[in-house]
CSV table of C-alpha atoms in Angstrom, one decimal:
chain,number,residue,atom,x,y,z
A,1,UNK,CA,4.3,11.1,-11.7
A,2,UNK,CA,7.6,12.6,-10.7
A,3,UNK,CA,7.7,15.0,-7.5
A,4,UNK,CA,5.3,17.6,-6.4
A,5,UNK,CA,7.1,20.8,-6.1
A,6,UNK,CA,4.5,22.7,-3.9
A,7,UNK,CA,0.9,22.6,-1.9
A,8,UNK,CA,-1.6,25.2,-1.2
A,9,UNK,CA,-1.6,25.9,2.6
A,10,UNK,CA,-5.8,25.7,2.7
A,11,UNK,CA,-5.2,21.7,1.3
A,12,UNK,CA,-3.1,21.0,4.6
A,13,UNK,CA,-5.3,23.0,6.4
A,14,UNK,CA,-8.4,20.6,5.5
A,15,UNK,CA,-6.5,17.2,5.7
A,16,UNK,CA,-5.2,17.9,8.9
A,17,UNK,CA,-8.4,19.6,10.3
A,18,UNK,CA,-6.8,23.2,11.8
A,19,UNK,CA,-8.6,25.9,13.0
A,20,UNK,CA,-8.3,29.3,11.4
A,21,UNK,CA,-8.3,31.4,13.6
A,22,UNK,CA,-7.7,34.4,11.5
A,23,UNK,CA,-7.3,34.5,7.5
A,24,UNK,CA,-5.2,36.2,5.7
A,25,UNK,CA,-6.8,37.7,2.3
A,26,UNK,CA,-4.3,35.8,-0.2
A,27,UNK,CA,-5.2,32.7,2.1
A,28,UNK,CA,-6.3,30.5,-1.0
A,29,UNK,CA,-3.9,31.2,-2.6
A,30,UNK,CA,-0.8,30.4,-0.2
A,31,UNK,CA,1.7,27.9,-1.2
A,32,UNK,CA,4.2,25.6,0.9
A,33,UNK,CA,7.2,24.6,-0.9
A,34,UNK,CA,8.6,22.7,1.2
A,35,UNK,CA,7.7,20.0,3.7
A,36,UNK,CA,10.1,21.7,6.1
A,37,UNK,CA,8.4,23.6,9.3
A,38,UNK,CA,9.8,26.0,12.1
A,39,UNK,CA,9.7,26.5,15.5
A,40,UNK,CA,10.8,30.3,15.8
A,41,UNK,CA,12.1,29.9,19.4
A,42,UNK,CA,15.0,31.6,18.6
A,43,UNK,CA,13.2,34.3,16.7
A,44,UNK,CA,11.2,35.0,19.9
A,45,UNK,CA,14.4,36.3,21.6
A,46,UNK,CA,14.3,38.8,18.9
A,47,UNK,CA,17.2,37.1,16.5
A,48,UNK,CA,15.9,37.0,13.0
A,49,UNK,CA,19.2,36.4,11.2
A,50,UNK,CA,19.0,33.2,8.9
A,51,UNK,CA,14.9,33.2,9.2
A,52,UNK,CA,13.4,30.4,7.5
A,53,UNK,CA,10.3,32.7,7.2
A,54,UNK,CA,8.9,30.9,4.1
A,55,UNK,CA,8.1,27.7,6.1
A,56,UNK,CA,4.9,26.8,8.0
A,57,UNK,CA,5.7,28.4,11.9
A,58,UNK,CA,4.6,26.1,14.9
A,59,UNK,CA,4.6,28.0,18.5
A,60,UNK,CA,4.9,25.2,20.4
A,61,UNK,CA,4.0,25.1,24.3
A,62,UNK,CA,7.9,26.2,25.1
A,63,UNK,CA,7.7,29.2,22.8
A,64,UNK,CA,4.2,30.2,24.0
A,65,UNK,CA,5.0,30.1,27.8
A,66,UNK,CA,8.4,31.8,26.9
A,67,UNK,CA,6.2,34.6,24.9
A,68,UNK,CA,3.6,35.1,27.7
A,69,UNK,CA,6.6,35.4,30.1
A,70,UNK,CA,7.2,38.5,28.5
A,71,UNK,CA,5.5,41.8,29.3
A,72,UNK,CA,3.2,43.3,26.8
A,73,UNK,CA,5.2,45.6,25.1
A,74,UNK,CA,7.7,43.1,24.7
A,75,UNK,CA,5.3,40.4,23.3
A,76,UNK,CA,4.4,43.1,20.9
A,77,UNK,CA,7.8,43.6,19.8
A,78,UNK,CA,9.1,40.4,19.5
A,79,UNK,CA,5.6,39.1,17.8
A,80,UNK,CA,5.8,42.2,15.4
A,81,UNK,CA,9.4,41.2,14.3
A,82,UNK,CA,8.3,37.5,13.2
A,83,UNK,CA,5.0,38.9,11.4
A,84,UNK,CA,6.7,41.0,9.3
A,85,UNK,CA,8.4,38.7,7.2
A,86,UNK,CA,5.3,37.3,4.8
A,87,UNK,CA,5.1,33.6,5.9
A,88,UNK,CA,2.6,31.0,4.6
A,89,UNK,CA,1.1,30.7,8.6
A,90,UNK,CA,1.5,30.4,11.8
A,91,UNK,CA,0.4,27.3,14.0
A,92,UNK,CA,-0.4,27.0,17.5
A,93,UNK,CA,-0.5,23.6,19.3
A,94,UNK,CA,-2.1,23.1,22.7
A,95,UNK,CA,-5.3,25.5,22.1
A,96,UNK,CA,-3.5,28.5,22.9
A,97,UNK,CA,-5.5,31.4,23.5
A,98,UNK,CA,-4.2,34.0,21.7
A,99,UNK,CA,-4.0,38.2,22.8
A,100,UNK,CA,-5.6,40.8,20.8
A,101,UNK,CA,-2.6,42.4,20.0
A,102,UNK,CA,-1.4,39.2,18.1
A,103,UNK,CA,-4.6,39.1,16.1
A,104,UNK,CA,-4.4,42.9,15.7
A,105,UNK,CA,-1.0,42.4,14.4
A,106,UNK,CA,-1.9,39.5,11.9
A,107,UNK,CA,-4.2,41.1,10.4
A,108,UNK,CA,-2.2,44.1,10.1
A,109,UNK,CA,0.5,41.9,8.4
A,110,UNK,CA,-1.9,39.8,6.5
A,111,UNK,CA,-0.7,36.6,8.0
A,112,UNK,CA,-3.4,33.5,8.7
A,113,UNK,CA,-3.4,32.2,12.1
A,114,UNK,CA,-3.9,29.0,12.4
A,115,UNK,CA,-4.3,26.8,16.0
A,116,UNK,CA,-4.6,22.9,16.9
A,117,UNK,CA,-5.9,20.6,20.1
A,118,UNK,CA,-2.7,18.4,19.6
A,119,UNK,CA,0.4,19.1,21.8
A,120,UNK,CA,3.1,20.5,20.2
A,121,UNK,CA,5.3,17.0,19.4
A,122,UNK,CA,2.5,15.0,18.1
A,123,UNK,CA,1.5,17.7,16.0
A,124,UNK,CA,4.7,18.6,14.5
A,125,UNK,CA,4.7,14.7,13.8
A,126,UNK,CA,1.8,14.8,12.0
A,127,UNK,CA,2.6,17.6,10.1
A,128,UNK,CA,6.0,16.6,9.2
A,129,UNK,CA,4.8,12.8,8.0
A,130,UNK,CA,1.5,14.8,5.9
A,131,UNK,CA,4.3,17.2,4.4
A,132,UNK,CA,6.8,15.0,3.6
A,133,UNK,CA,4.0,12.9,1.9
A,134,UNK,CA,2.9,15.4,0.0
A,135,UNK,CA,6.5,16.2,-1.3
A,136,UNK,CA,7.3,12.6,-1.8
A,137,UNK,CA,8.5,11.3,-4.9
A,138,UNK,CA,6.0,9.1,-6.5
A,139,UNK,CA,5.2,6.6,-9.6
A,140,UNK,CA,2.2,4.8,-10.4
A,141,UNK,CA,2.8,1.2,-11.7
A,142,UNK,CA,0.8,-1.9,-12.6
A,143,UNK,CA,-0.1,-4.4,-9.9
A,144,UNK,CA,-2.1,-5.6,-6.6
A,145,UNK,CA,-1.2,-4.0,-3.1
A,146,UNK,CA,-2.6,-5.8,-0.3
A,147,UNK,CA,-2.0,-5.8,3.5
A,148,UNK,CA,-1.3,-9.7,4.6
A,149,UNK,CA,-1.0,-10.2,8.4
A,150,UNK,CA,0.6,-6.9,8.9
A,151,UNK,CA,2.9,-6.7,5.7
A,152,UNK,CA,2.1,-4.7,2.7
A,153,UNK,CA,2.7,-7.0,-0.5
A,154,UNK,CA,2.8,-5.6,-3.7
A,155,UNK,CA,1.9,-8.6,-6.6
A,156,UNK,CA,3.4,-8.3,-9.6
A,157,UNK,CA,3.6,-10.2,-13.0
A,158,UNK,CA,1.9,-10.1,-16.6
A,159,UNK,CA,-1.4,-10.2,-18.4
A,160,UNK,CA,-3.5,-12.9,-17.3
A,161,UNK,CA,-1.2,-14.7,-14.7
A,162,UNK,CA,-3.7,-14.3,-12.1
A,163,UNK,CA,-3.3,-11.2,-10.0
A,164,UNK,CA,-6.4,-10.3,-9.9
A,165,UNK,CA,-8.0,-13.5,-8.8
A,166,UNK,CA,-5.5,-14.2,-5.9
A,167,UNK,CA,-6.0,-10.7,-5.0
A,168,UNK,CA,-9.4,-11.6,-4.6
A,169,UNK,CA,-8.7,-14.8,-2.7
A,170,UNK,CA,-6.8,-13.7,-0.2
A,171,UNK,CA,-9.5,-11.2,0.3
A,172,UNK,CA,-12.1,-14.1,1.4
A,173,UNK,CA,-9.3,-15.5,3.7
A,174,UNK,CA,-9.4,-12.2,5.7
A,175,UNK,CA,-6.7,-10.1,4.0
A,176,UNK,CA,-7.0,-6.2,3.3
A,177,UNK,CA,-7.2,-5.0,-0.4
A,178,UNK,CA,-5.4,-1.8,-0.9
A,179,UNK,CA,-5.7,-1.6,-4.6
A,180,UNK,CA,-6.0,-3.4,-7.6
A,181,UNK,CA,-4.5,-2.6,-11.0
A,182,UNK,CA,-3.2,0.7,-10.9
A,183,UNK,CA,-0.8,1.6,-7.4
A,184,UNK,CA,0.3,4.8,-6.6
A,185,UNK,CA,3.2,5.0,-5.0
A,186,UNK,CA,5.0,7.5,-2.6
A,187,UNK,CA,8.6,7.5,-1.5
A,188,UNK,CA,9.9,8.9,1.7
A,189,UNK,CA,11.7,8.3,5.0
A,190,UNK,CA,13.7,5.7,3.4
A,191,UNK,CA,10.1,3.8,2.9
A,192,UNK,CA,7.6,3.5,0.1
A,193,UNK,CA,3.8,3.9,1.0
A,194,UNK,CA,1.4,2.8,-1.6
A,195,UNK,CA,-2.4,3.2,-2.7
A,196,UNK,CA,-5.2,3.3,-5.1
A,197,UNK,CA,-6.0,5.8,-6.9
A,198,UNK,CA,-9.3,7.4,-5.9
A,199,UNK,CA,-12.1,7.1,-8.2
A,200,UNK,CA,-10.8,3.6,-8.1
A,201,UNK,CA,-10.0,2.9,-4.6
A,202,UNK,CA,-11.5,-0.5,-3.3
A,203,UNK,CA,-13.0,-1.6,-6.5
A,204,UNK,CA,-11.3,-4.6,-8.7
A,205,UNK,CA,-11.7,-5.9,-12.1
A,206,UNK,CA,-12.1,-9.9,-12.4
A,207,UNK,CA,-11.7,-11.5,-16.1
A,208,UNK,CA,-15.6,-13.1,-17.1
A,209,UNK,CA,-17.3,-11.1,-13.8
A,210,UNK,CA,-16.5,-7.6,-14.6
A,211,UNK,CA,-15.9,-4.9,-11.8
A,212,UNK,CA,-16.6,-6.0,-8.0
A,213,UNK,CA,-16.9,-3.5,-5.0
A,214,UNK,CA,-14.7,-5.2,-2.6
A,215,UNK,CA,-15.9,-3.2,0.5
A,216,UNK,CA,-19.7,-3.3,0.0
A,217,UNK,CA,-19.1,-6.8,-0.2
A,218,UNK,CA,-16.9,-8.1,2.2
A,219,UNK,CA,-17.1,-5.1,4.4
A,220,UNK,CA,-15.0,-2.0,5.2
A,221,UNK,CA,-12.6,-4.3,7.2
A,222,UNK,CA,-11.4,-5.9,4.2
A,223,UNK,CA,-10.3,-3.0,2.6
A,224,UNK,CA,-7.4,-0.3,3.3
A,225,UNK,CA,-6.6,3.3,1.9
A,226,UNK,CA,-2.8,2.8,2.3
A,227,UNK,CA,0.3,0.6,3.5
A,228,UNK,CA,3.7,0.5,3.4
A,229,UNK,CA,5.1,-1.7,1.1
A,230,UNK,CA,7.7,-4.1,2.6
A,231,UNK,CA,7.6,-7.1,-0.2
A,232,UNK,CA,7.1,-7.8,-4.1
A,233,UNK,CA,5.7,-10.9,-5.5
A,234,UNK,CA,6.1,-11.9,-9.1
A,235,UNK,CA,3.9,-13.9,-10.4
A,236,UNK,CA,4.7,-15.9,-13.5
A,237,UNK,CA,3.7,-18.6,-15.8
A,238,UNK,CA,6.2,-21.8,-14.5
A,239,UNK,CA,9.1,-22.6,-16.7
A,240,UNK,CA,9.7,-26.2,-17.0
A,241,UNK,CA,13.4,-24.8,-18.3
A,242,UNK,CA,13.6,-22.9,-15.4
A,243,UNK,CA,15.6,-23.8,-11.7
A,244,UNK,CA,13.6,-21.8,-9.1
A,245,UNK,CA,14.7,-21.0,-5.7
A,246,UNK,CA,14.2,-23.6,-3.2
A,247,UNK,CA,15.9,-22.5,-0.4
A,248,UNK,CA,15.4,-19.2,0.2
A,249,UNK,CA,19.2,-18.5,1.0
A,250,UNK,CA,19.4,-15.7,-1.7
A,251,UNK,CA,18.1,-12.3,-1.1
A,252,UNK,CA,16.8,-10.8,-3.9
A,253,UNK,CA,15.4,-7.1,-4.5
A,254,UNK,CA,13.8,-4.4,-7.1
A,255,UNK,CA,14.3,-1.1,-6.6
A,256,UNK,CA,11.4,1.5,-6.7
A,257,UNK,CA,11.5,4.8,-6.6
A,258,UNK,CA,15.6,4.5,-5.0
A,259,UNK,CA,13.9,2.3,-2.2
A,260,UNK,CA,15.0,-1.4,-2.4
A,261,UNK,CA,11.9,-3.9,-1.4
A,262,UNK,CA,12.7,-7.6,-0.8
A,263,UNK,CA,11.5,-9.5,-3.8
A,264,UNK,CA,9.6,-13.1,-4.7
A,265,UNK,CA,9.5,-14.7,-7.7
A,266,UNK,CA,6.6,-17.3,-7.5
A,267,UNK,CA,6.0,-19.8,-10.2
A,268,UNK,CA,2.2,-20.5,-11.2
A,269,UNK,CA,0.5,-23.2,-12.5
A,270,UNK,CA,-2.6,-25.6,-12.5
A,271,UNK,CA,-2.9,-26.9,-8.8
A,272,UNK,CA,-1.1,-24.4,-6.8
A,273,UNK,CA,-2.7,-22.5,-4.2
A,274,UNK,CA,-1.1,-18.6,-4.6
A,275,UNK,CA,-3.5,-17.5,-2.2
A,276,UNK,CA,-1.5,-20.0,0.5
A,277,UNK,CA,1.8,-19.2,-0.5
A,278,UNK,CA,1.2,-15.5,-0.1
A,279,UNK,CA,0.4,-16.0,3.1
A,280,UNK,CA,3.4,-17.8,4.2
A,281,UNK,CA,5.7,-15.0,2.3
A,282,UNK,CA,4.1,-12.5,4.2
A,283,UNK,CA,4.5,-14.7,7.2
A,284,UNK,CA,8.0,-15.4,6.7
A,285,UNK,CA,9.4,-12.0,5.6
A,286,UNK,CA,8.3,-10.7,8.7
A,287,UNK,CA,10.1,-13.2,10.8
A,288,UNK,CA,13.3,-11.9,8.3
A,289,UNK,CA,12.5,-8.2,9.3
A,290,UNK,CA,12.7,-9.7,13.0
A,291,UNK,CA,16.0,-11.0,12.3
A,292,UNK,CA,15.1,-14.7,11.7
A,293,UNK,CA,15.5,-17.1,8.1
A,294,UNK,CA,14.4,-20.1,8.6
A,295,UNK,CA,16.6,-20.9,5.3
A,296,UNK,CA,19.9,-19.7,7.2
A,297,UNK,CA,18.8,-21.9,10.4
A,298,UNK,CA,18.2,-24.9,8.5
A,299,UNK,CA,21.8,-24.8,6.6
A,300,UNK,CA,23.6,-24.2,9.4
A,301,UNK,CA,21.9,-26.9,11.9
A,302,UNK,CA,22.6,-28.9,8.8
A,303,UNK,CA,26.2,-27.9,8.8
A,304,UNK,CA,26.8,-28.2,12.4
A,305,UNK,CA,25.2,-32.3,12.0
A,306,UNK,CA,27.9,-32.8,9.4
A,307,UNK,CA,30.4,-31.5,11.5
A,308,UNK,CA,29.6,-33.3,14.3
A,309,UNK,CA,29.5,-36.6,11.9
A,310,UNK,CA,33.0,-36.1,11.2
């Protein structure tokens, strides 16, 4: 899927739910191309050297009381010099009333005005998480994402192993389904976020039933639109030839998208309850993100016994 390069300012506007409070005439058309944003602070003292003019502008509560301690004239001024440059938008947090001669001068300039309810750091926050989302790199790849007490496992494996079915299962234990079969996947922040895609989203395909609406029936709490993803599972058919893992000492990752995700490999066969041992991954690579391994504890107690034996 590769990176998305650029947005159309009226898309962010919708997702986020802004106010326009005045539209410029190309406002359909704007583009932001980059998920960088500005406060111009400094270009409300009148400096405009080094502008970044072509990002979204947010006048926070700081740069608003700093602009109404200005006379009028002087608002004017110092509002005219930022307008002039032909950015995407500018933002207000907080509900700001805005004067006349700010309108006056956006539409002059043909610059959309746009205003939000949220103070100024939690809307920046939003903003800049939405942005960098939207500029994220991002692959799709085959697979079930589910959230399991709090972590976001991704299943993996071949044809016919099962996904599916334990997707399914773990379901009807109280699990959220994110998606089934197809995951899209964002990176950013050093994390990777993933979903279904949408004419698919909480719907899954089981082998001799066909397609099942997960949320019409198990509800909408057993189904989510997103999660991070903080482990892989790989399911595959056992190996009698095989020696698999049973300790847990080794740490073992794939890397997605430059992001490395801890990484399972779980053997399946007649009898075993996948479902179950989910769980107890989930469960357990929490307690490692905690800073606990009950694989490291258990050597080392056992080394400190022998120790003491000698």
């Amino acid at each position: 899927m590769g990176k998305q390069t650029s947005v159309k300012l009226k898309d962010v506007v919708e997702i986020l739910g802004l106010e326009i409070v005045h539209k410029s005439t190309d406002y359909d058309e704007v583009i932001l191309q980059s998920p960088d944003i500005n406060r111009p602070g400094l270009q409300l003292t009148g400096y405009l050297e080094e502008f970044p003019y072509k990002r979204l502008q947010i006048i926070g509560s700081v740069e608003y009381t700093y602009l109404t301690s200005l006379d009028n004239r002087m608002q004017y001024e110092r509002f005219r010099g930022i307008l002039s440059y032909k950015m995407p938008a500018i933002l207000f947090s907080y509900n700001a009333g805005l004067p006349k001669d700010i309108l006056d001068l956006a539409d002059y300039y043909d610059i959309t005005i746009l205003r939000s309810k949220l103070p100024t750091t939690k809307l920046t926050s939003i903003i800049s998480q939405e942005l960098e989302y939207i500029f994220a790199d991002r692959t799709q790849i085959h697979g079930e994402l589910l959230e399991v007490f709090g972590v976001g496992v991704l299943i993996r494996g071949e044809s016919s192993v099962g996904k599916s079915e334990t997707a399914l299962d773990l379901v009807n234990r109280g699990h959220r389904l994110v998606a089934d079969d197809v995951v899209e996947m964002a990176a950013y922040d050093n994390k990777l976020v993933g979903q279904a895609p949408e004419n698919i989203r909480h719907y899954t395909e089981i082998r001799g039933l066909g397609i099942v609406d997960v949320r019409r029936l198990y509800g909408t709490g057993s189904v989510k639109v997103s999660t991070d993803i903080d482990l892989v599972i790989e399911l595959e058919h056992w190996r009698e030839d095989y020696e698999y893992d049973r300790l847990g000492l080794d740490e073992h990752y794939t890397e997605i998208l430059n992001v490395q995700i801890p990484k399972i490999l779980i053997p399946v066969r007649a009898g075993r309850n996948l479902a179950m041992i989910i769980e107890v991954a989930a469960m357990n690579q929490r307690e490692k993100s905690m800073g606990y391994n009950a694989a490291k504890v258990m050597t080392d107690n056992l080394f400190k016994n022998s120790d003491n034996d000698n």
